[in-house]
PDB file of N, CA and C in Angstrom:
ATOM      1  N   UNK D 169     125.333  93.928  87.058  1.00 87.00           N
ATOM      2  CA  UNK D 169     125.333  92.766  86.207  1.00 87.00           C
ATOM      3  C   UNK D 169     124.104  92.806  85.313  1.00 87.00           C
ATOM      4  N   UNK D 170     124.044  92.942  84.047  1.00 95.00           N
ATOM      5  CA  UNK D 170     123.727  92.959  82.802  1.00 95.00           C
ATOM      6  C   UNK D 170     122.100  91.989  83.074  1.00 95.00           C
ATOM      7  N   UNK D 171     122.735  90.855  83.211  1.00 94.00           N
ATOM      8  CA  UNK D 171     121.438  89.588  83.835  1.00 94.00           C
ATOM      9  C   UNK D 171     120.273  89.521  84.601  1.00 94.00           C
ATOM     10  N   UNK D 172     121.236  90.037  85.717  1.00 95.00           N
ATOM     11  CA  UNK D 172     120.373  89.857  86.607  1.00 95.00           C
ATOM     12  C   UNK D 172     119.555  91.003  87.020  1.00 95.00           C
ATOM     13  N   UNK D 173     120.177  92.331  86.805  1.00 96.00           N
ATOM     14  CA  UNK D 173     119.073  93.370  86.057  1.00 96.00           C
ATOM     15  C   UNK D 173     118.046  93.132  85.227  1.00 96.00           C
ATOM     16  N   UNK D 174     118.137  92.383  84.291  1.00 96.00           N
ATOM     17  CA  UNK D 174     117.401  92.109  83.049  1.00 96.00           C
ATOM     18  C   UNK D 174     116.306  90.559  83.680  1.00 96.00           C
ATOM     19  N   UNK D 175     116.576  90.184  84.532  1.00 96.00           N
ATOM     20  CA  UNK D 175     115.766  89.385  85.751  1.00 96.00           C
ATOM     21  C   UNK D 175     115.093  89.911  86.458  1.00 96.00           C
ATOM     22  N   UNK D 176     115.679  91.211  87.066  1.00 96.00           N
ATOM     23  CA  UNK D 176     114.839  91.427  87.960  1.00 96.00           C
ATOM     24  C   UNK D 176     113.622  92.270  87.198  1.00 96.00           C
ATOM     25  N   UNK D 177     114.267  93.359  86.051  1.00 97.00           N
ATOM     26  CA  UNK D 177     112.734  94.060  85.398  1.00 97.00           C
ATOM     27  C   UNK D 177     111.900  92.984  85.341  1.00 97.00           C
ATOM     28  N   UNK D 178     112.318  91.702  84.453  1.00 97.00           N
ATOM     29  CA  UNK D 178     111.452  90.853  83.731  1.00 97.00           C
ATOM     30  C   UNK D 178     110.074  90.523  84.935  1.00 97.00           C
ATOM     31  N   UNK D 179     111.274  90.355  86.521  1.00 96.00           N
ATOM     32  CA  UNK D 179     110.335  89.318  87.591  1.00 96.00           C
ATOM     33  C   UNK D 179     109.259  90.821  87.653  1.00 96.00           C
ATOM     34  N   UNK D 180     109.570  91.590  87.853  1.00 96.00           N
ATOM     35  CA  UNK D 180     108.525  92.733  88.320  1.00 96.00           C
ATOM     36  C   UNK D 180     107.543  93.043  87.058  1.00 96.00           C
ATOM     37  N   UNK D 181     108.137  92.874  85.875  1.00 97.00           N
ATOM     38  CA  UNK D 181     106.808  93.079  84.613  1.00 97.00           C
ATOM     39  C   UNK D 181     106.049  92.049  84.763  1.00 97.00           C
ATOM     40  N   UNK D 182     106.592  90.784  85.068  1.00 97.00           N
ATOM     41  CA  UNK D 182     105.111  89.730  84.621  1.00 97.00           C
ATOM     42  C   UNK D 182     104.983  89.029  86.238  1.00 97.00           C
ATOM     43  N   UNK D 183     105.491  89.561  86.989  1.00 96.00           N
ATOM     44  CA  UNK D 183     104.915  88.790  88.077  1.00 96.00           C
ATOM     45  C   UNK D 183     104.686  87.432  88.447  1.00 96.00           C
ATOM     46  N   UNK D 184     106.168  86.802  88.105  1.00 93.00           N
ATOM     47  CA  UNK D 184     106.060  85.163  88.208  1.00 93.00           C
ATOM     48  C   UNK D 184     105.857  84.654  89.685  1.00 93.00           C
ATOM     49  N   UNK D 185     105.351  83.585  89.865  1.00 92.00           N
ATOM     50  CA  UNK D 185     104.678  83.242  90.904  1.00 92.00           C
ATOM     51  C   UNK D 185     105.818  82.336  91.423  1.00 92.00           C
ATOM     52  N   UNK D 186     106.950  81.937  90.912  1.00 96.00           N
ATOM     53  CA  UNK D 186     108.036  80.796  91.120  1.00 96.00           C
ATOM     54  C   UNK D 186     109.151  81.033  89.917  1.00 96.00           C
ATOM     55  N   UNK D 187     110.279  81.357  90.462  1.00 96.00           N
ATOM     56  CA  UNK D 187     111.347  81.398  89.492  1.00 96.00           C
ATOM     57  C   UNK D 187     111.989  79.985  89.948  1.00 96.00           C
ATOM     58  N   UNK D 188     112.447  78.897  89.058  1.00 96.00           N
ATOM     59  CA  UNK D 188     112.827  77.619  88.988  1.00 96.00           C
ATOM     60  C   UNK D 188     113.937  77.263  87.951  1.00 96.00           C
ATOM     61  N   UNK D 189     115.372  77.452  89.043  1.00 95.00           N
ATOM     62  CA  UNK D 189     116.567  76.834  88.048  1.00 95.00           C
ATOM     63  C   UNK D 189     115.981  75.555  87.743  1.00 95.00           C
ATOM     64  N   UNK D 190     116.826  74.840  86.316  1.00 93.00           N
ATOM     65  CA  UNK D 190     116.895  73.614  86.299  1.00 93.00           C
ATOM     66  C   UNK D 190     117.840  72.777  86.279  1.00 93.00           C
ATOM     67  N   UNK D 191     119.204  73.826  86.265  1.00 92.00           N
ATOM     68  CA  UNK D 191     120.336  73.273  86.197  1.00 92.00           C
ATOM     69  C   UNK D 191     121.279  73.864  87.018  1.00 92.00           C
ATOM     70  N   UNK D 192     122.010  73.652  87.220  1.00 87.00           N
ATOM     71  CA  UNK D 192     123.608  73.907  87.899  1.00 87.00           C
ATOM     72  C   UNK D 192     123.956  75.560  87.096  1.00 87.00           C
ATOM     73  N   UNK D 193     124.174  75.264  85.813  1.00 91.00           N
ATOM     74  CA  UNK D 193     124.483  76.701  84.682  1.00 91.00           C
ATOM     75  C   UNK D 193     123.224  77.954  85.711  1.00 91.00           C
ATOM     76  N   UNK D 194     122.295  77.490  86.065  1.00 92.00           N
ATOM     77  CA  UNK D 194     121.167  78.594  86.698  1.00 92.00           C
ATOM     78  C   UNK D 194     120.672  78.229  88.365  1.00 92.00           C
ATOM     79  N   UNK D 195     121.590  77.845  88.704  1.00 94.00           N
ATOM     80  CA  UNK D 195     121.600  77.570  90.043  1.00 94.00           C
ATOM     81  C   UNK D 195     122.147  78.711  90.420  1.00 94.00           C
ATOM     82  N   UNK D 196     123.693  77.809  90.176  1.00 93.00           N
ATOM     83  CA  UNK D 196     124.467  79.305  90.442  1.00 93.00           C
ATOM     84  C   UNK D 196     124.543  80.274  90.955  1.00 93.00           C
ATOM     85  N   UNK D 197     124.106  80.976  89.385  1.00 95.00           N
ATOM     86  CA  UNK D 197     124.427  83.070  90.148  1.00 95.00           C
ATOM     87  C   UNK D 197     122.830  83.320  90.213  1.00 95.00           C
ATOM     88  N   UNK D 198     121.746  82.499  90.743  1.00 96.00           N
ATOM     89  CA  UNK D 198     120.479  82.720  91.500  1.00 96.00           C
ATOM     90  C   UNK D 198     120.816  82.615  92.802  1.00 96.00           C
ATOM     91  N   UNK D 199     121.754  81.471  93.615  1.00 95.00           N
ATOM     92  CA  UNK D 199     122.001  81.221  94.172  1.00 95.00           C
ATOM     93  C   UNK D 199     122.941  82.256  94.814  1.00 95.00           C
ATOM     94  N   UNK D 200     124.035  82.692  94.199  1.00 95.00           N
ATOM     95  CA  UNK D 200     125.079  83.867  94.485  1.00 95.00           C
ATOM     96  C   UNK D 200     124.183  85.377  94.823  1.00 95.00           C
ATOM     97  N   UNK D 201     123.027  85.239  94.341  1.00 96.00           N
ATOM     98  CA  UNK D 201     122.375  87.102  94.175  1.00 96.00           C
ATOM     99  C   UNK D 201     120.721  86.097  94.308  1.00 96.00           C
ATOM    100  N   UNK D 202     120.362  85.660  95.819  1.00 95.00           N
ATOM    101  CA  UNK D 202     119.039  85.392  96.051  1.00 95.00           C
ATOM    102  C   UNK D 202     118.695  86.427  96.961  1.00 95.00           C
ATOM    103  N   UNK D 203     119.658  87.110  97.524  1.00 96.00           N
ATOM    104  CA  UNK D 203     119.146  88.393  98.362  1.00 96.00           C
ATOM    105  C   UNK D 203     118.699  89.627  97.679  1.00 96.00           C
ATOM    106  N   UNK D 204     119.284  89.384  96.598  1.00 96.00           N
ATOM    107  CA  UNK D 204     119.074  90.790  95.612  1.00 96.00           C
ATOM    108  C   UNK D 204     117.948  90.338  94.912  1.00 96.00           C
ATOM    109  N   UNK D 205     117.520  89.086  94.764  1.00 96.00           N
ATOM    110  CA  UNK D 205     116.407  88.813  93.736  1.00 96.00           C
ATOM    111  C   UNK D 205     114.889  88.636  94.679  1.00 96.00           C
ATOM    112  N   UNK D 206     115.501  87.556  95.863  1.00 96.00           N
ATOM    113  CA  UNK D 206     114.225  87.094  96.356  1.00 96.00           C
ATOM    114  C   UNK D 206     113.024  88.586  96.291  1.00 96.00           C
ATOM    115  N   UNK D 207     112.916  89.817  96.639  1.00 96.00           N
ATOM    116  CA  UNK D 207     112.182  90.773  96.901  1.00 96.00           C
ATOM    117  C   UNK D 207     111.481  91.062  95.332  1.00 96.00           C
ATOM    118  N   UNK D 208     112.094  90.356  94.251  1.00 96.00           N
ATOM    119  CA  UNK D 208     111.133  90.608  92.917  1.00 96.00           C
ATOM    120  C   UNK D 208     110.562  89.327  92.804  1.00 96.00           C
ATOM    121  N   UNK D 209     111.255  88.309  93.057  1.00 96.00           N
ATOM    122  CA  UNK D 209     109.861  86.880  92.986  1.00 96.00           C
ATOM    123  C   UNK D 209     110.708  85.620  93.771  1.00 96.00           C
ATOM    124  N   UNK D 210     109.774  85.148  93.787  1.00 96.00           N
ATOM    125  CA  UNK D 210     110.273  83.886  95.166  1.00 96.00           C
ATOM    126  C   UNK D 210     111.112  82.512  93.730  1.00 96.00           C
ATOM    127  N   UNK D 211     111.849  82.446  95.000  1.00 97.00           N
ATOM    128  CA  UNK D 211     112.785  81.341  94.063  1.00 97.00           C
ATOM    129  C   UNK D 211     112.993  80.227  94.765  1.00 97.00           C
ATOM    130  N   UNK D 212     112.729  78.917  93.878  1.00 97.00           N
ATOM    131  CA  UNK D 212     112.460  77.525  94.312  1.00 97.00           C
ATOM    132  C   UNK D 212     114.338  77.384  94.139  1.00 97.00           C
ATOM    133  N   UNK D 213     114.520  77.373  95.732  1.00 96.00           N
ATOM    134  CA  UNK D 213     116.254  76.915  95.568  1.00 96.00           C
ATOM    135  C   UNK D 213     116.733  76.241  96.862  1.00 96.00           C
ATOM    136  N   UNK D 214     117.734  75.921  96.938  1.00 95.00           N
ATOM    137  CA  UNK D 214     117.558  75.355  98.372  1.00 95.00           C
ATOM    138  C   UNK D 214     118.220  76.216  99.788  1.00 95.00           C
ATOM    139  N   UNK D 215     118.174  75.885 100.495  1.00 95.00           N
ATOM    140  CA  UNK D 215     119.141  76.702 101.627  1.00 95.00           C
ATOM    141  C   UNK D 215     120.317  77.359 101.320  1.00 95.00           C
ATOM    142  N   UNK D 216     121.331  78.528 101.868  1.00 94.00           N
ATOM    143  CA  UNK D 216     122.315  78.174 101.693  1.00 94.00           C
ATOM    144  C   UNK D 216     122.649  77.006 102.189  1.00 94.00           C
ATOM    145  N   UNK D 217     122.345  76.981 102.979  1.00 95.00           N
ATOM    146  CA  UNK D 217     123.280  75.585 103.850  1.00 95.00           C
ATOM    147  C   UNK D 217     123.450  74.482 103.235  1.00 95.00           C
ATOM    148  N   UNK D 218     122.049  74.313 102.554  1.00 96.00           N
ATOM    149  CA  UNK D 218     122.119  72.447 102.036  1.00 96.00           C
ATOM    150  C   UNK D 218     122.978  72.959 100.596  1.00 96.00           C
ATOM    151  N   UNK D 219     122.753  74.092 100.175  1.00 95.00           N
ATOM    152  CA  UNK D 219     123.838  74.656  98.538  1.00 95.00           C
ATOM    153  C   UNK D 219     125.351  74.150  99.169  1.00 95.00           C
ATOM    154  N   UNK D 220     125.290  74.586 100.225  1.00 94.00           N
ATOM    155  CA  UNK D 220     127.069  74.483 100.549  1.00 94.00           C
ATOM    156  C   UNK D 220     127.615  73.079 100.409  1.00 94.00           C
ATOM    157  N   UNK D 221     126.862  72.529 101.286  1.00 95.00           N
ATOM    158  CA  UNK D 221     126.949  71.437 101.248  1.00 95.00           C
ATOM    159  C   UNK D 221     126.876  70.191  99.825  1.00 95.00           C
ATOM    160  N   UNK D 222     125.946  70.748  98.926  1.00 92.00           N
ATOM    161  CA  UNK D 222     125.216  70.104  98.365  1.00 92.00           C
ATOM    162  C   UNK D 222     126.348  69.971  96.722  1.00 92.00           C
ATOM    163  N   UNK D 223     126.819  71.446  96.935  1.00 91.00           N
ATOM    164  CA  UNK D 223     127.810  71.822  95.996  1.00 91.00           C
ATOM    165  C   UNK D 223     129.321  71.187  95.672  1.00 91.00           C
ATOM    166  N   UNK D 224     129.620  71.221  96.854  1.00 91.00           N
ATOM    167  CA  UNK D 224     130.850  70.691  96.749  1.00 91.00           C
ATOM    168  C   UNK D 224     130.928  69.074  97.236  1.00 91.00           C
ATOM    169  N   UNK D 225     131.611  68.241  96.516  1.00 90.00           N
ATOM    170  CA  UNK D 225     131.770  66.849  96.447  1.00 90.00           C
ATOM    171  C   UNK D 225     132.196  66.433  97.935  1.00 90.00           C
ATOM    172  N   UNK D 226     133.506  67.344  98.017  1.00 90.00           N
ATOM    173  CA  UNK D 226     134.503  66.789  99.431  1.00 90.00           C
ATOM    174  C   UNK D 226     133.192  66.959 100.338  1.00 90.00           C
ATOM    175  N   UNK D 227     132.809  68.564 100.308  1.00 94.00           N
ATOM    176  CA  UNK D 227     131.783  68.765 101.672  1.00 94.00           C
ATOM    177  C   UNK D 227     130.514  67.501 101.667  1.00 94.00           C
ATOM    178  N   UNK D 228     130.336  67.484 100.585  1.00 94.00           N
ATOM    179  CA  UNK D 228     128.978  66.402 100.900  1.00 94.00           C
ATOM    180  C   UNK D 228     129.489  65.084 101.170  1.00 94.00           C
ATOM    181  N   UNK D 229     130.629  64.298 100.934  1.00 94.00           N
ATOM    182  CA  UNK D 229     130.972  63.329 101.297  1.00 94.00           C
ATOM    183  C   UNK D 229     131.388  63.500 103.413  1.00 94.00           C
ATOM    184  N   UNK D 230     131.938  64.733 103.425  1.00 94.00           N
ATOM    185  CA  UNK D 230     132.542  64.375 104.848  1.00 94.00           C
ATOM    186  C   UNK D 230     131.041  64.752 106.049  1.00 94.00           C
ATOM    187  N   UNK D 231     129.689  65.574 104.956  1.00 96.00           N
ATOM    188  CA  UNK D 231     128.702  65.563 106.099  1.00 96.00           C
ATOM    189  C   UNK D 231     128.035  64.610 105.959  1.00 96.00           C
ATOM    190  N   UNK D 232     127.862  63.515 105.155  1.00 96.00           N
ATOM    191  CA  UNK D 232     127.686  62.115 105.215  1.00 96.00           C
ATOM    192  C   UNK D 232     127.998  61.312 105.878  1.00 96.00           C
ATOM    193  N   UNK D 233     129.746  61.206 105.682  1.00 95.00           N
ATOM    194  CA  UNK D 233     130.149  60.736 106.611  1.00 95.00           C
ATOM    195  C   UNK D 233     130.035  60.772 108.449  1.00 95.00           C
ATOM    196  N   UNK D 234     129.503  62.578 108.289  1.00 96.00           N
ATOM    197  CA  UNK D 234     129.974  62.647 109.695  1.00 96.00           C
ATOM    198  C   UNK D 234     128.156  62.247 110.428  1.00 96.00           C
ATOM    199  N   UNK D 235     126.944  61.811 109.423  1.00 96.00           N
ATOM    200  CA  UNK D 235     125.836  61.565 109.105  1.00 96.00           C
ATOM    201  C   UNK D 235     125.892  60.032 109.631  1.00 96.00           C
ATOM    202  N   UNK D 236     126.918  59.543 109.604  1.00 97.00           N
ATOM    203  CA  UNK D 236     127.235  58.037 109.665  1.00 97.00           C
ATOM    204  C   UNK D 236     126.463  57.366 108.247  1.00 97.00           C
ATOM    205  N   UNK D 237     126.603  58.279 107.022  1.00 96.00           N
ATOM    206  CA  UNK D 237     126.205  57.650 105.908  1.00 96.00           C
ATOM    207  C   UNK D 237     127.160  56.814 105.972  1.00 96.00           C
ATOM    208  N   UNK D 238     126.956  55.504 104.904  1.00 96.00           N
ATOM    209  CA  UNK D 238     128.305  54.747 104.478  1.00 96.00           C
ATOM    210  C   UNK D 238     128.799  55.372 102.743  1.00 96.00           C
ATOM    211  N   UNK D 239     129.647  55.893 103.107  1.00 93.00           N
ATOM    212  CA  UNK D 239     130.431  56.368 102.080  1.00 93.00           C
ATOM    213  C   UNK D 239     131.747  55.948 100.992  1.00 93.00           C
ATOM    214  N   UNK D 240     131.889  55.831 100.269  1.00 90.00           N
ATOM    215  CA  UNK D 240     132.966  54.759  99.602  1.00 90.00           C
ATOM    216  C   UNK D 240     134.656  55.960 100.395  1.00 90.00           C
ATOM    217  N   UNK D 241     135.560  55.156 100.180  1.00 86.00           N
ATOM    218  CA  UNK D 241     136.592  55.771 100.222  1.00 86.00           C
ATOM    219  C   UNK D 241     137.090  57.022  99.621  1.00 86.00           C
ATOM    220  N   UNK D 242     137.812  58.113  99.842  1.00 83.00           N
ATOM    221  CA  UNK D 242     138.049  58.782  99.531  1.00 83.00           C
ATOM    222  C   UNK D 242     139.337  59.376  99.093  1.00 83.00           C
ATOM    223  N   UNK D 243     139.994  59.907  98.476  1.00 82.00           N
ATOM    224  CA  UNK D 243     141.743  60.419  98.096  1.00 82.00           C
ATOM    225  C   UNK D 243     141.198  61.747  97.643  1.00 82.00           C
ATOM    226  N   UNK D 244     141.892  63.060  98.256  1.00 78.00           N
ATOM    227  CA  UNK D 244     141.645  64.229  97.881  1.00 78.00           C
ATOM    228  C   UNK D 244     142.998  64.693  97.637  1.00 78.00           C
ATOM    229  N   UNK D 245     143.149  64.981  96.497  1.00 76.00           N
ATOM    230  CA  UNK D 245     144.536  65.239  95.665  1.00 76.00           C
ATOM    231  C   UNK D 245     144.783  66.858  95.691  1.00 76.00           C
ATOM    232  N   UNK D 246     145.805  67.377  96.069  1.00 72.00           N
ATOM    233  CA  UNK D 246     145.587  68.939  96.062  1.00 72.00           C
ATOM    234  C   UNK D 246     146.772  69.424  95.371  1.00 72.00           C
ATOM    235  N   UNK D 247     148.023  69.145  95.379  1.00 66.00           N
ATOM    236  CA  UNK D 247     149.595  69.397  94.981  1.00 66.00           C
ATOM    237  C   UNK D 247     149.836  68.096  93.678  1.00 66.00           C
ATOM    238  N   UNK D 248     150.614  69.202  92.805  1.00 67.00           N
ATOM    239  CA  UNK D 248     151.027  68.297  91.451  1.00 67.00           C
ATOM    240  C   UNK D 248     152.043  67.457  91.932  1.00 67.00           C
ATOM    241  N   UNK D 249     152.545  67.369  93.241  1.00 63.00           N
ATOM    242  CA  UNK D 249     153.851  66.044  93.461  1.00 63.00           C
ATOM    243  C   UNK D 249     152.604  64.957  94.009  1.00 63.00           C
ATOM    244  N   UNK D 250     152.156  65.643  94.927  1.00 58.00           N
ATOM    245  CA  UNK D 250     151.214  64.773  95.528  1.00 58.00           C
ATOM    246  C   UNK D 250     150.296  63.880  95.010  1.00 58.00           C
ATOM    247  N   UNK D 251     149.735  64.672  93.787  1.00 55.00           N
ATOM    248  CA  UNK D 251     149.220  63.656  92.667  1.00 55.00           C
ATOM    249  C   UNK D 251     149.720  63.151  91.843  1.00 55.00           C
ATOM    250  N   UNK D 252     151.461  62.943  91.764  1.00 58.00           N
ATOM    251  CA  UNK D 252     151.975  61.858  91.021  1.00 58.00           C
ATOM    252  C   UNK D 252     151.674  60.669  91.562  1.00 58.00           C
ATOM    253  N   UNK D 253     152.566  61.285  93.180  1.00 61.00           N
ATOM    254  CA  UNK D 253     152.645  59.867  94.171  1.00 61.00           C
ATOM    255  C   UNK D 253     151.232  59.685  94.584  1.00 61.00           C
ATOM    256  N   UNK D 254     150.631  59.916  94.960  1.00 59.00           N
ATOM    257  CA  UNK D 254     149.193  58.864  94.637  1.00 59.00           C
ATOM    258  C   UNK D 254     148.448  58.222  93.447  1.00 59.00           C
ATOM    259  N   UNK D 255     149.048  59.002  92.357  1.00 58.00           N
ATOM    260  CA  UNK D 255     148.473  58.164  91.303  1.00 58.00           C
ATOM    261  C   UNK D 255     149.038  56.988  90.980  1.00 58.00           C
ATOM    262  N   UNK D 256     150.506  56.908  91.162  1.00 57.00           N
ATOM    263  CA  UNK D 256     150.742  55.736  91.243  1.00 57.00           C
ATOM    264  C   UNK D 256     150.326  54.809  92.354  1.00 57.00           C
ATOM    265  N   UNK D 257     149.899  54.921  93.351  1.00 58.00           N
ATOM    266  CA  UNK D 257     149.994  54.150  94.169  1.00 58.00           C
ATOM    267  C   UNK D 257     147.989  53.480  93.892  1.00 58.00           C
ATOM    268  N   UNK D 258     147.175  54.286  93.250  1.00 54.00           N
ATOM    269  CA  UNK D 258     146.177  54.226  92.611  1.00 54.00           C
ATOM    270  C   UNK D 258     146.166  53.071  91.765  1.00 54.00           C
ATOM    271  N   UNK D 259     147.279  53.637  90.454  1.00 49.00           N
ATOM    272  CA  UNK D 259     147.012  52.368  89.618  1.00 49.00           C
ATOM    273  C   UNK D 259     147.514  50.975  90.169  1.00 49.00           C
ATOM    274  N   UNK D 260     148.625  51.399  90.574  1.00 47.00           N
ATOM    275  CA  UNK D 260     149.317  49.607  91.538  1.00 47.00           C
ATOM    276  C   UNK D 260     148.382  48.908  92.309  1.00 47.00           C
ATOM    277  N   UNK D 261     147.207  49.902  92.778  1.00 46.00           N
ATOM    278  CA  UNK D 261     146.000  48.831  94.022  1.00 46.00           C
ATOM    279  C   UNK D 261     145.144  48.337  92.982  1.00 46.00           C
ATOM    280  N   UNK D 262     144.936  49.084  91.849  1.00 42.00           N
ATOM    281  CA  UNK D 262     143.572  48.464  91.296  1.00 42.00           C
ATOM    282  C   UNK D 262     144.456  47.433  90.270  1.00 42.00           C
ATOM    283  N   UNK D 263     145.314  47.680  89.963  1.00 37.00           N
ATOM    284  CA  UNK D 263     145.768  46.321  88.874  1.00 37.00           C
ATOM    285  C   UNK D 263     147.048  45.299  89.510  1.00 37.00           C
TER     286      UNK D 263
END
């Protein structure tokens, strides 16, 4: 990969003391290739674990939940029939 080659020369020419996504767009594939990078400079990122978690909506709502956070309700829509018939049944509760 083109990038992250061009990352890793960069981390080994200037010797950064902290590589720091700031967004999601550079979370990412730091996140996907921190084994291949961490050994050219240390990277402010989080666990996998808390990434897994942290990433996906469903997962962070159900380890909340299972956290005994209080969490609002949930509908996880997966099939195009399935999300007819709940969408209607969506708009009919709220109006």
């Amino acid at each position: 990969m083109a990038w992250r080659d061009a990352l890793l020369a960069l981390c080994d020419r200037e010797q950064f003391d902290l590589v720091m996504p700031t967004n999601d767009t550079t979370i990412m594939p730091l996140q996907a290739h921190r084994d291949e990078i961490e050994p050219h400079a240390r990277l402010y990122l989080p666990s996998n674990e808390a990434y897994a978690i942290c990433f996906d909506k469903g997962v962070t709502h159900d380890f909340a939940q299972a956290q005994d956070v209080p969490v609002p309700r949930q509908l996880r829509l997966s099939l195009p029939d399935e999300r007819r018939r709940d969408s209607r049944r969506l708009v009919s509760a709220r109006y």
